[in-house]
């Protein structure tokens, strides 16, 4: 009798253990399938979707340039192809990661590489180019893709989105690329706004070229449509590179300062405006005696090196940039004609 009870208890115990093992197996298999279908990918963000900033003619000021990126799965063929286009340091870093079975994504710039089962070459839109037009006006982004300065900051609510374009490579539970499976490009093209400026890219480029060719290390230039008041170009120097912000953080020349919008004295270039106002108001024959300086209130304004130019007319004043003459001419004109 006792023996039968022992056998019955043992049988129930074995059945319980068997059911438990079966349950654990089912749960484990289900979990593995779930992870394999949803999570077992190595994902690389190619770029985040952000709205366009265009000029007055609808031409893109940002996001118009591309670099090539390659997503490589570990293989002898991949390493061989990459060795031909990468510098030694980048190649060694990629080789080390790939030796562990992990896929890698690399910026190969303008280089090209043929896509195959182990390599996928993808053109990726860059927000800023190497010589970004109107950099100070446009501003730049932080690591979360939000505007920090300029138009990027002022219209961040319009330009921002949660959209993205990613590449993903199937991997096993150890993060190693799975052979025989391709790299996928996935995207979430969220709705996003754009901003059109009054800037004209042709004029903007001409202004920036003039500043650079003229060797202007510190200064700015603005072009305004006198009829509408629309700003057609705005350039400040020195300039930073938005894709390498850290390079300019310690600079003593204040590359982040937009001199176009700063309270800086315009200097002798304003004499041209005074001369134009004088001609418009019939004072083109105005003359004065320059003694090297003149006093306005308690402030003395001197000419260069306090040089006395003697009797000066408009032509000579422009030629020698005589401060005394243009101060006297400005007083004669009054504020209204100058404004």
Tab-separated table of C-alpha atoms in Angstrom:
chain	number	residue	atom	x	y	z
A	1	UNK	CA	0.000	0.000	0.000
A	2	UNK	CA	2.747	2.400	1.001
A	3	UNK	CA	4.702	1.425	-2.106
A	4	UNK	CA	1.745	2.300	-4.360
A	5	UNK	CA	1.440	5.723	-2.705
A	6	UNK	CA	5.122	6.411	-3.231
A	7	UNK	CA	4.830	5.466	-6.897
A	8	UNK	CA	1.745	7.699	-7.300
A	9	UNK	CA	3.456	10.704	-5.665
A	10	UNK	CA	6.589	10.181	-7.742
A	11	UNK	CA	4.513	9.978	-10.915
A	12	UNK	CA	2.695	13.224	-10.100
A	13	UNK	CA	6.023	14.893	-9.295
A	14	UNK	CA	7.525	13.796	-12.614
A	15	UNK	CA	4.484	15.012	-14.531
A	16	UNK	CA	4.684	18.383	-12.757
A	17	UNK	CA	8.354	18.762	-13.582
A	18	UNK	CA	7.652	17.785	-17.193
A	19	UNK	CA	4.853	20.340	-17.526
A	20	UNK	CA	7.057	23.031	-16.002
A	21	UNK	CA	9.884	22.266	-18.423
A	22	UNK	CA	7.472	22.308	-21.345
A	23	UNK	CA	6.084	25.656	-20.189
A	24	UNK	CA	9.554	27.150	-19.870
A	25	UNK	CA	10.474	25.867	-23.321
A	26	UNK	CA	7.376	27.424	-24.892
A	27	UNK	CA	7.963	30.735	-23.168
A	28	UNK	CA	11.622	30.710	-24.117
A	29	UNK	CA	10.882	29.911	-27.754
A	30	UNK	CA	8.200	32.602	-27.936
A	31	UNK	CA	10.509	35.192	-26.426
A	32	UNK	CA	13.294	34.306	-28.814
A	33	UNK	CA	11.010	34.697	-31.815
A	34	UNK	CA	9.816	38.044	-30.510
A	35	UNK	CA	13.337	39.340	-30.010
A	36	UNK	CA	14.453	38.016	-33.389
A	37	UNK	CA	11.609	39.699	-35.242
A	38	UNK	CA	11.671	43.069	-33.492
A	39	UNK	CA	14.943	43.718	-31.724
A	40	UNK	CA	17.782	41.757	-33.297
A	41	UNK	CA	19.069	44.507	-35.527
A	42	UNK	CA	22.049	46.772	-35.360
A	43	UNK	CA	20.613	50.147	-36.379
A	44	UNK	CA	22.464	53.182	-37.744
A	45	UNK	CA	20.814	56.590	-38.070
A	46	UNK	CA	21.713	57.983	-41.480
A	47	UNK	CA	20.052	61.327	-40.834
A	48	UNK	CA	17.165	62.952	-39.004
A	49	UNK	CA	14.415	64.626	-41.007
A	50	UNK	CA	14.404	68.418	-40.630
A	51	UNK	CA	12.659	71.106	-42.652
A	52	UNK	CA	14.290	73.024	-45.489
A	53	UNK	CA	15.592	76.574	-45.287
A	54	UNK	CA	15.460	78.144	-48.753
A	55	UNK	CA	16.360	81.436	-50.400
A	56	UNK	CA	13.858	83.844	-51.964
A	57	UNK	CA	13.758	81.700	-55.112
A	58	UNK	CA	13.097	78.445	-53.281
A	59	UNK	CA	16.650	77.104	-53.568
A	60	UNK	CA	17.946	75.111	-50.615
A	61	UNK	CA	20.424	76.915	-48.373
A	62	UNK	CA	20.907	73.822	-46.181
A	63	UNK	CA	20.688	70.122	-46.936
A	64	UNK	CA	21.782	70.375	-50.556
A	65	UNK	CA	25.034	68.413	-50.240
A	66	UNK	CA	25.652	64.710	-49.730
A	67	UNK	CA	28.314	62.383	-48.378
A	68	UNK	CA	28.481	58.673	-49.091
A	69	UNK	CA	28.152	56.299	-46.152
A	70	UNK	CA	28.893	52.592	-46.277
A	71	UNK	CA	27.300	49.984	-44.010
A	72	UNK	CA	29.646	47.008	-43.928
A	73	UNK	CA	29.139	43.508	-42.583
A	74	UNK	CA	32.298	41.660	-41.481
A	75	UNK	CA	33.978	39.779	-44.309
A	76	UNK	CA	37.308	39.557	-46.069
A	77	UNK	CA	35.734	41.220	-49.104
A	78	UNK	CA	34.470	44.145	-46.996
A	79	UNK	CA	37.865	44.767	-45.421
A	80	UNK	CA	39.587	44.575	-48.787
A	81	UNK	CA	37.230	47.137	-50.334
A	82	UNK	CA	37.467	49.482	-47.341
A	83	UNK	CA	41.265	49.367	-47.254
A	84	UNK	CA	41.340	51.109	-50.627
A	85	UNK	CA	39.341	54.174	-49.525
A	86	UNK	CA	39.882	54.648	-45.774
A	87	UNK	CA	42.815	56.267	-44.019
A	88	UNK	CA	44.889	53.955	-41.841
A	89	UNK	CA	43.406	55.041	-38.508
A	90	UNK	CA	39.777	54.717	-39.631
A	91	UNK	CA	40.471	51.386	-41.304
A	92	UNK	CA	42.108	49.911	-38.200
A	93	UNK	CA	39.192	51.050	-36.031
A	94	UNK	CA	36.668	49.503	-38.429
A	95	UNK	CA	38.699	46.316	-38.664
A	96	UNK	CA	38.786	45.966	-34.879
A	97	UNK	CA	35.005	46.289	-34.590
A	98	UNK	CA	34.397	43.934	-37.488
A	99	UNK	CA	36.755	41.352	-35.965
A	100	UNK	CA	34.142	40.957	-33.231
A	101	UNK	CA	31.494	40.250	-35.837
A	102	UNK	CA	29.808	43.647	-35.562
A	103	UNK	CA	28.640	45.611	-38.629
A	104	UNK	CA	29.922	49.189	-39.002
A	105	UNK	CA	28.822	52.422	-40.667
A	106	UNK	CA	31.482	54.733	-42.088
A	107	UNK	CA	31.487	58.132	-43.766
A	108	UNK	CA	33.532	57.774	-46.947
A	109	UNK	CA	32.885	61.335	-48.149
A	110	UNK	CA	32.790	61.626	-51.920
A	111	UNK	CA	34.425	58.232	-52.429
A	112	UNK	CA	32.333	55.535	-54.041
A	113	UNK	CA	32.169	51.823	-53.408
A	114	UNK	CA	30.117	49.149	-55.149
A	115	UNK	CA	27.296	47.705	-53.054
A	116	UNK	CA	27.098	43.927	-52.639
A	117	UNK	CA	25.879	41.383	-50.121
A	118	UNK	CA	28.289	42.648	-47.461
A	119	UNK	CA	28.480	46.342	-48.338
A	120	UNK	CA	25.768	48.922	-48.873
A	121	UNK	CA	26.745	52.407	-50.078
A	122	UNK	CA	24.156	55.084	-49.310
A	123	UNK	CA	24.226	58.833	-50.162
A	124	UNK	CA	23.373	60.733	-46.978
A	125	UNK	CA	22.101	64.304	-46.921
A	126	UNK	CA	24.284	66.699	-44.925
A	127	UNK	CA	22.586	69.580	-43.129
A	128	UNK	CA	25.585	71.871	-43.642
A	129	UNK	CA	28.200	71.978	-46.364
A	130	UNK	CA	31.922	72.600	-45.957
A	131	UNK	CA	31.394	76.229	-47.049
A	132	UNK	CA	27.913	76.847	-45.711
A	133	UNK	CA	26.295	80.021	-47.133
A	134	UNK	CA	25.025	82.560	-44.582
A	135	UNK	CA	26.329	80.473	-41.684
A	136	UNK	CA	25.686	83.081	-38.980
A	137	UNK	CA	22.178	83.731	-40.253
A	138	UNK	CA	21.339	80.017	-40.522
A	139	UNK	CA	22.830	79.012	-37.142
A	140	UNK	CA	23.478	75.430	-36.105
A	141	UNK	CA	22.003	72.415	-34.281
A	142	UNK	CA	22.741	70.617	-31.029
A	143	UNK	CA	23.230	66.873	-30.643
A	144	UNK	CA	19.446	66.400	-30.370
A	145	UNK	CA	18.891	68.038	-33.764
A	146	UNK	CA	17.374	71.215	-32.309
A	147	UNK	CA	18.334	74.760	-33.311
A	148	UNK	CA	20.849	76.567	-31.108
A	149	UNK	CA	21.296	79.821	-33.006
A	150	UNK	CA	20.037	81.812	-35.984
A	151	UNK	CA	17.113	80.712	-38.141
A	152	UNK	CA	17.540	77.147	-36.889
A	153	UNK	CA	16.703	78.338	-33.376
A	154	UNK	CA	14.115	80.991	-34.235
A	155	UNK	CA	12.029	78.553	-36.311
A	156	UNK	CA	12.909	75.319	-34.538
A	157	UNK	CA	9.243	74.551	-33.915
A	158	UNK	CA	8.576	74.612	-37.664
A	159	UNK	CA	11.737	72.849	-38.798
A	160	UNK	CA	11.859	70.072	-36.182
A	161	UNK	CA	10.363	66.616	-36.627
A	162	UNK	CA	10.658	63.100	-35.252
A	163	UNK	CA	11.318	61.686	-38.712
A	164	UNK	CA	14.438	59.715	-39.552
A	165	UNK	CA	16.155	57.509	-42.094
A	166	UNK	CA	17.998	54.493	-40.689
A	167	UNK	CA	19.901	51.476	-41.906
A	168	UNK	CA	19.596	48.233	-39.978
A	169	UNK	CA	21.553	45.008	-40.180
A	170	UNK	CA	20.201	41.696	-38.797
A	171	UNK	CA	22.412	40.393	-35.963
A	172	UNK	CA	22.325	37.465	-33.562
A	173	UNK	CA	21.968	37.676	-29.776
A	174	UNK	CA	25.679	38.486	-29.523
A	175	UNK	CA	25.472	41.432	-31.911
A	176	UNK	CA	27.208	39.622	-34.748
A	177	UNK	CA	25.948	40.181	-38.280
A	178	UNK	CA	23.920	37.310	-39.712
A	179	UNK	CA	25.182	36.058	-43.043
A	180	UNK	CA	22.843	35.774	-46.003
A	181	UNK	CA	20.593	38.644	-44.889
A	182	UNK	CA	20.653	42.094	-46.436
A	183	UNK	CA	20.852	45.575	-44.936
A	184	UNK	CA	17.514	47.374	-44.815
A	185	UNK	CA	16.837	51.093	-45.169
A	186	UNK	CA	13.858	52.192	-43.075
A	187	UNK	CA	12.367	55.653	-42.763
A	188	UNK	CA	9.736	57.595	-40.901
A	189	UNK	CA	8.967	60.587	-43.118
A	190	UNK	CA	7.172	62.770	-40.597
A	191	UNK	CA	5.453	65.966	-41.731
A	192	UNK	CA	7.746	68.956	-41.373
A	193	UNK	CA	7.614	72.636	-42.296
A	194	UNK	CA	10.081	74.800	-44.184
A	195	UNK	CA	11.255	78.415	-43.991
A	196	UNK	CA	11.845	80.718	-46.975
A	197	UNK	CA	14.185	83.682	-46.476
A	198	UNK	CA	14.630	86.909	-48.427
A	199	UNK	CA	18.264	85.933	-49.049
A	200	UNK	CA	19.269	85.458	-52.700
A	201	UNK	CA	21.877	82.693	-52.948
A	202	UNK	CA	23.592	84.267	-55.962
A	203	UNK	CA	24.050	87.591	-54.174
A	204	UNK	CA	24.990	85.825	-50.934
A	205	UNK	CA	27.712	83.849	-52.706
A	206	UNK	CA	29.074	86.987	-54.385
A	207	UNK	CA	29.244	88.828	-51.054
A	208	UNK	CA	31.005	85.963	-49.293
A	209	UNK	CA	33.488	85.587	-52.143
A	210	UNK	CA	34.251	89.310	-51.973
A	211	UNK	CA	34.918	89.127	-48.217
A	212	UNK	CA	37.176	86.096	-48.563
A	213	UNK	CA	39.100	87.339	-51.592
A	214	UNK	CA	39.471	90.736	-49.945
A	215	UNK	CA	41.115	89.160	-46.917
A	216	UNK	CA	38.496	90.464	-44.480
A	217	UNK	CA	39.318	88.647	-41.239
A	218	UNK	CA	36.880	90.606	-39.083
A	219	UNK	CA	33.904	92.434	-40.545
A	220	UNK	CA	30.595	91.967	-42.270
A	221	UNK	CA	28.604	92.874	-45.357
A	222	UNK	CA	24.867	93.263	-45.913
A	223	UNK	CA	22.955	93.791	-49.165
A	224	UNK	CA	19.450	95.246	-48.878
A	225	UNK	CA	16.839	95.814	-51.588
A	226	UNK	CA	16.285	99.562	-51.194
A	227	UNK	CA	12.750	99.365	-52.585
A	228	UNK	CA	11.388	96.580	-50.398
A	229	UNK	CA	13.856	96.542	-47.506
A	230	UNK	CA	14.422	92.808	-48.084
A	231	UNK	CA	17.833	91.544	-46.971
A	232	UNK	CA	19.387	89.812	-49.997
A	233	UNK	CA	22.724	88.900	-48.426
A	234	UNK	CA	24.244	88.850	-44.959
A	235	UNK	CA	27.778	87.643	-44.268
A	236	UNK	CA	29.989	87.949	-41.195
A	237	UNK	CA	33.664	87.175	-40.674
A	238	UNK	CA	35.293	85.244	-39.106
A	239	UNK	CA	32.954	82.302	-39.583
A	240	UNK	CA	32.641	78.956	-37.826
A	241	UNK	CA	31.969	75.527	-39.340
A	242	UNK	CA	28.625	74.142	-38.185
A	243	UNK	CA	29.713	70.527	-38.594
A	244	UNK	CA	32.768	71.145	-36.369
A	245	UNK	CA	31.551	73.525	-33.686
A	246	UNK	CA	34.203	72.446	-31.171
A	247	UNK	CA	36.981	73.767	-33.429
A	248	UNK	CA	35.808	77.347	-32.836
A	249	UNK	CA	34.931	77.253	-29.123
A	250	UNK	CA	38.332	78.472	-27.935
A	251	UNK	CA	38.957	81.016	-30.699
A	252	UNK	CA	39.768	84.580	-29.598
A	253	UNK	CA	38.288	86.112	-32.756
A	254	UNK	CA	34.641	85.474	-31.748
A	255	UNK	CA	33.606	83.419	-34.794
A	256	UNK	CA	30.090	82.888	-33.370
A	257	UNK	CA	29.415	86.641	-33.304
A	258	UNK	CA	27.152	87.775	-36.137
A	259	UNK	CA	28.621	91.196	-36.776
A	260	UNK	CA	25.762	92.012	-39.149
A	261	UNK	CA	23.425	92.202	-36.159
A	262	UNK	CA	25.854	93.613	-33.602
A	263	UNK	CA	26.149	97.156	-32.326
A	264	UNK	CA	29.430	97.947	-34.041
A	265	UNK	CA	30.528	101.308	-35.425
A	266	UNK	CA	30.359	101.176	-39.218
A	267	UNK	CA	33.505	103.260	-39.630
A	268	UNK	CA	34.530	105.300	-42.671
A	269	UNK	CA	32.225	103.444	-45.043
A	270	UNK	CA	29.406	105.603	-43.650
A	271	UNK	CA	31.101	108.611	-45.244
A	272	UNK	CA	29.779	107.374	-48.584
A	273	UNK	CA	26.229	107.612	-47.235
A	274	UNK	CA	26.890	111.153	-45.976
A	275	UNK	CA	28.349	112.125	-49.363
A	276	UNK	CA	25.302	110.710	-51.179
A	277	UNK	CA	22.952	112.624	-48.878
A	278	UNK	CA	24.938	115.825	-49.493
A	279	UNK	CA	24.617	115.443	-53.277
A	280	UNK	CA	20.886	114.742	-52.993
A	281	UNK	CA	20.439	117.892	-50.913
A	282	UNK	CA	22.559	120.262	-53.022
A	283	UNK	CA	25.611	120.381	-50.751
A	284	UNK	CA	28.081	118.781	-53.162
A	285	UNK	CA	30.145	122.014	-53.147
A	286	UNK	CA	30.413	122.217	-49.358
A	287	UNK	CA	33.922	123.006	-48.085
A	288	UNK	CA	35.512	123.280	-44.668
A	289	UNK	CA	38.884	123.844	-43.020
A	290	UNK	CA	40.423	120.707	-41.500
A	291	UNK	CA	42.857	121.326	-38.642
A	292	UNK	CA	43.405	117.644	-37.913
A	293	UNK	CA	40.556	117.300	-35.429
A	294	UNK	CA	37.260	118.778	-34.339
A	295	UNK	CA	35.441	118.892	-31.018
A	296	UNK	CA	31.800	117.907	-30.599
A	297	UNK	CA	30.664	118.602	-27.066
A	298	UNK	CA	33.427	117.232	-24.868
A	299	UNK	CA	34.627	114.664	-27.400
A	300	UNK	CA	37.503	115.327	-29.799
A	301	UNK	CA	37.434	113.474	-33.129
A	302	UNK	CA	40.743	113.386	-34.968
A	303	UNK	CA	41.672	112.555	-38.523
A	304	UNK	CA	44.167	109.775	-39.160
A	305	UNK	CA	47.323	110.604	-37.175
A	306	UNK	CA	45.669	113.998	-36.462
A	307	UNK	CA	46.745	115.100	-39.928
A	308	UNK	CA	45.503	118.588	-40.867
A	309	UNK	CA	44.128	118.458	-44.424
A	310	UNK	CA	43.575	122.204	-44.762
A	311	UNK	CA	40.747	123.398	-46.986
A	312	UNK	CA	38.773	120.341	-48.086
A	313	UNK	CA	35.940	119.793	-50.563
A	314	UNK	CA	33.866	116.638	-51.076
A	315	UNK	CA	36.232	115.075	-53.606
A	316	UNK	CA	39.329	115.567	-51.475
A	317	UNK	CA	37.498	114.528	-48.303
A	318	UNK	CA	36.632	111.173	-49.866
A	319	UNK	CA	40.176	110.801	-51.156
A	320	UNK	CA	41.841	111.356	-47.758
A	321	UNK	CA	38.902	110.067	-45.642
A	322	UNK	CA	38.747	113.319	-43.683
A	323	UNK	CA	36.793	112.896	-40.444
A	324	UNK	CA	36.562	116.629	-39.801
A	325	UNK	CA	34.946	117.292	-43.180
A	326	UNK	CA	32.282	114.618	-42.891
A	327	UNK	CA	31.429	115.538	-39.315
A	328	UNK	CA	30.961	119.145	-40.409
A	329	UNK	CA	28.972	118.043	-43.469
A	330	UNK	CA	26.769	115.829	-41.302
A	331	UNK	CA	26.031	118.726	-38.977
A	332	UNK	CA	25.160	120.887	-41.964
A	333	UNK	CA	22.788	118.233	-43.353
A	334	UNK	CA	21.070	117.357	-40.099
A	335	UNK	CA	19.713	113.961	-39.094
A	336	UNK	CA	16.671	113.740	-41.393
A	337	UNK	CA	18.500	113.576	-44.774
A	338	UNK	CA	20.848	110.925	-43.406
A	339	UNK	CA	18.001	108.704	-42.304
